[in-house]
Coordinates of C-alpha atoms in Angstrom, one line a residue:
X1 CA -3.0 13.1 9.3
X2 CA -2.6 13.4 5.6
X3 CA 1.3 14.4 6.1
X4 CA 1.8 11.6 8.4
X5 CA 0.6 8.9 5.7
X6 CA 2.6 10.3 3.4
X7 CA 5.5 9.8 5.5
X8 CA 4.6 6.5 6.1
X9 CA 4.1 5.8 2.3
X10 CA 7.8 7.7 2.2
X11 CA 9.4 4.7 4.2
X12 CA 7.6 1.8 2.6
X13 CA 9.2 3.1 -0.6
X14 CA 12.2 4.3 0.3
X15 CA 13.1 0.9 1.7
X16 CA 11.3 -0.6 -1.7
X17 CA 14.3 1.5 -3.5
X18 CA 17.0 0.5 -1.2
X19 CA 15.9 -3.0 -1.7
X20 CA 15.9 -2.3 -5.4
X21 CA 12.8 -3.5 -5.9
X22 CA 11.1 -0.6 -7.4
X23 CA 9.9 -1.1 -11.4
X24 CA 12.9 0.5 -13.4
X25 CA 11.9 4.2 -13.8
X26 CA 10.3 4.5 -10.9
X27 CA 11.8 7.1 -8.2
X28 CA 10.8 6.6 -4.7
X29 CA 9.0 9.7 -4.5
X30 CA 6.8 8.7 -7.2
X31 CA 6.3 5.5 -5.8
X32 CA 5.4 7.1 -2.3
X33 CA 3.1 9.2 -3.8
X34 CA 1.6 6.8 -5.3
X35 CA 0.9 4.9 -2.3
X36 CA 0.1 8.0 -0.3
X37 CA -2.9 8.8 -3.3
X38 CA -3.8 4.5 -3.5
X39 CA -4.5 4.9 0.3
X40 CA -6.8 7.7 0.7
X41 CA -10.2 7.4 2.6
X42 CA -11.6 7.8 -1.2
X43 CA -10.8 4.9 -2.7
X44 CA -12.3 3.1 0.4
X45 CA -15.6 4.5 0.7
X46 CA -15.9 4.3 -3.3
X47 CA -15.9 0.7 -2.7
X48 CA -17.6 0.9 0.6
X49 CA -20.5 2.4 -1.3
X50 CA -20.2 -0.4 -4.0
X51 CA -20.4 -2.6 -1.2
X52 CA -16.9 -4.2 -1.5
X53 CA -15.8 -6.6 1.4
X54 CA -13.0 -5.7 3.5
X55 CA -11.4 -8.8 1.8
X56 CA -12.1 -7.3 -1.3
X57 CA -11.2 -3.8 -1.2
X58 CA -7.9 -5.1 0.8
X59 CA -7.1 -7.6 -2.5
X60 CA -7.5 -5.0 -4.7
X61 CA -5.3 -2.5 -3.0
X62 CA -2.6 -4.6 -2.8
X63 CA -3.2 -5.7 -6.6
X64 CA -2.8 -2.0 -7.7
X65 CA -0.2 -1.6 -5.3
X66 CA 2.4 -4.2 -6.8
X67 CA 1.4 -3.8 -10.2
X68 CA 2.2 0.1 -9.2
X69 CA 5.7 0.0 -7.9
X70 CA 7.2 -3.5 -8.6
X71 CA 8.1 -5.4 -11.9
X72 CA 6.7 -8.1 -11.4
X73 CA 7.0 -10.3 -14.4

């Protein structure tokens, strides 16, 4: 399971680097582990036990997401 999200984290940001649209510095194995870490079952029962919204939680992943991998000015 673990290996297969990571792989899947590995495409989204291997295509992110073909499109050039990784932050400058950023290598696409950082940025896929990065992803891979951001998208554990952790983070979502932390805010499960804050009580976050699906809406919520899903906002802020994508937030720390972007703010992760692209330069977004």
């Amino acid at each position: 399971q673990e290996q297969g999200r990571l792989d899947g984290m590995g495409a989204t940001a291997d295509r992110l680097a073909e499109l050039g649209a990784l932050r400058d510095g950023l290598t696409a194995q950082a940025a896929k582990e990065s992803l891979w870490m951001l998208s554990g079952l952790e983070p979502f029962q932390l805010a499960a036990r804050r009580q976050w919204s699906l809406d919520a939680y899903t906002d802020w992943y994508w937030r720390c997401a972007r703010s992760l991998l692209l330069d977004i000015t």
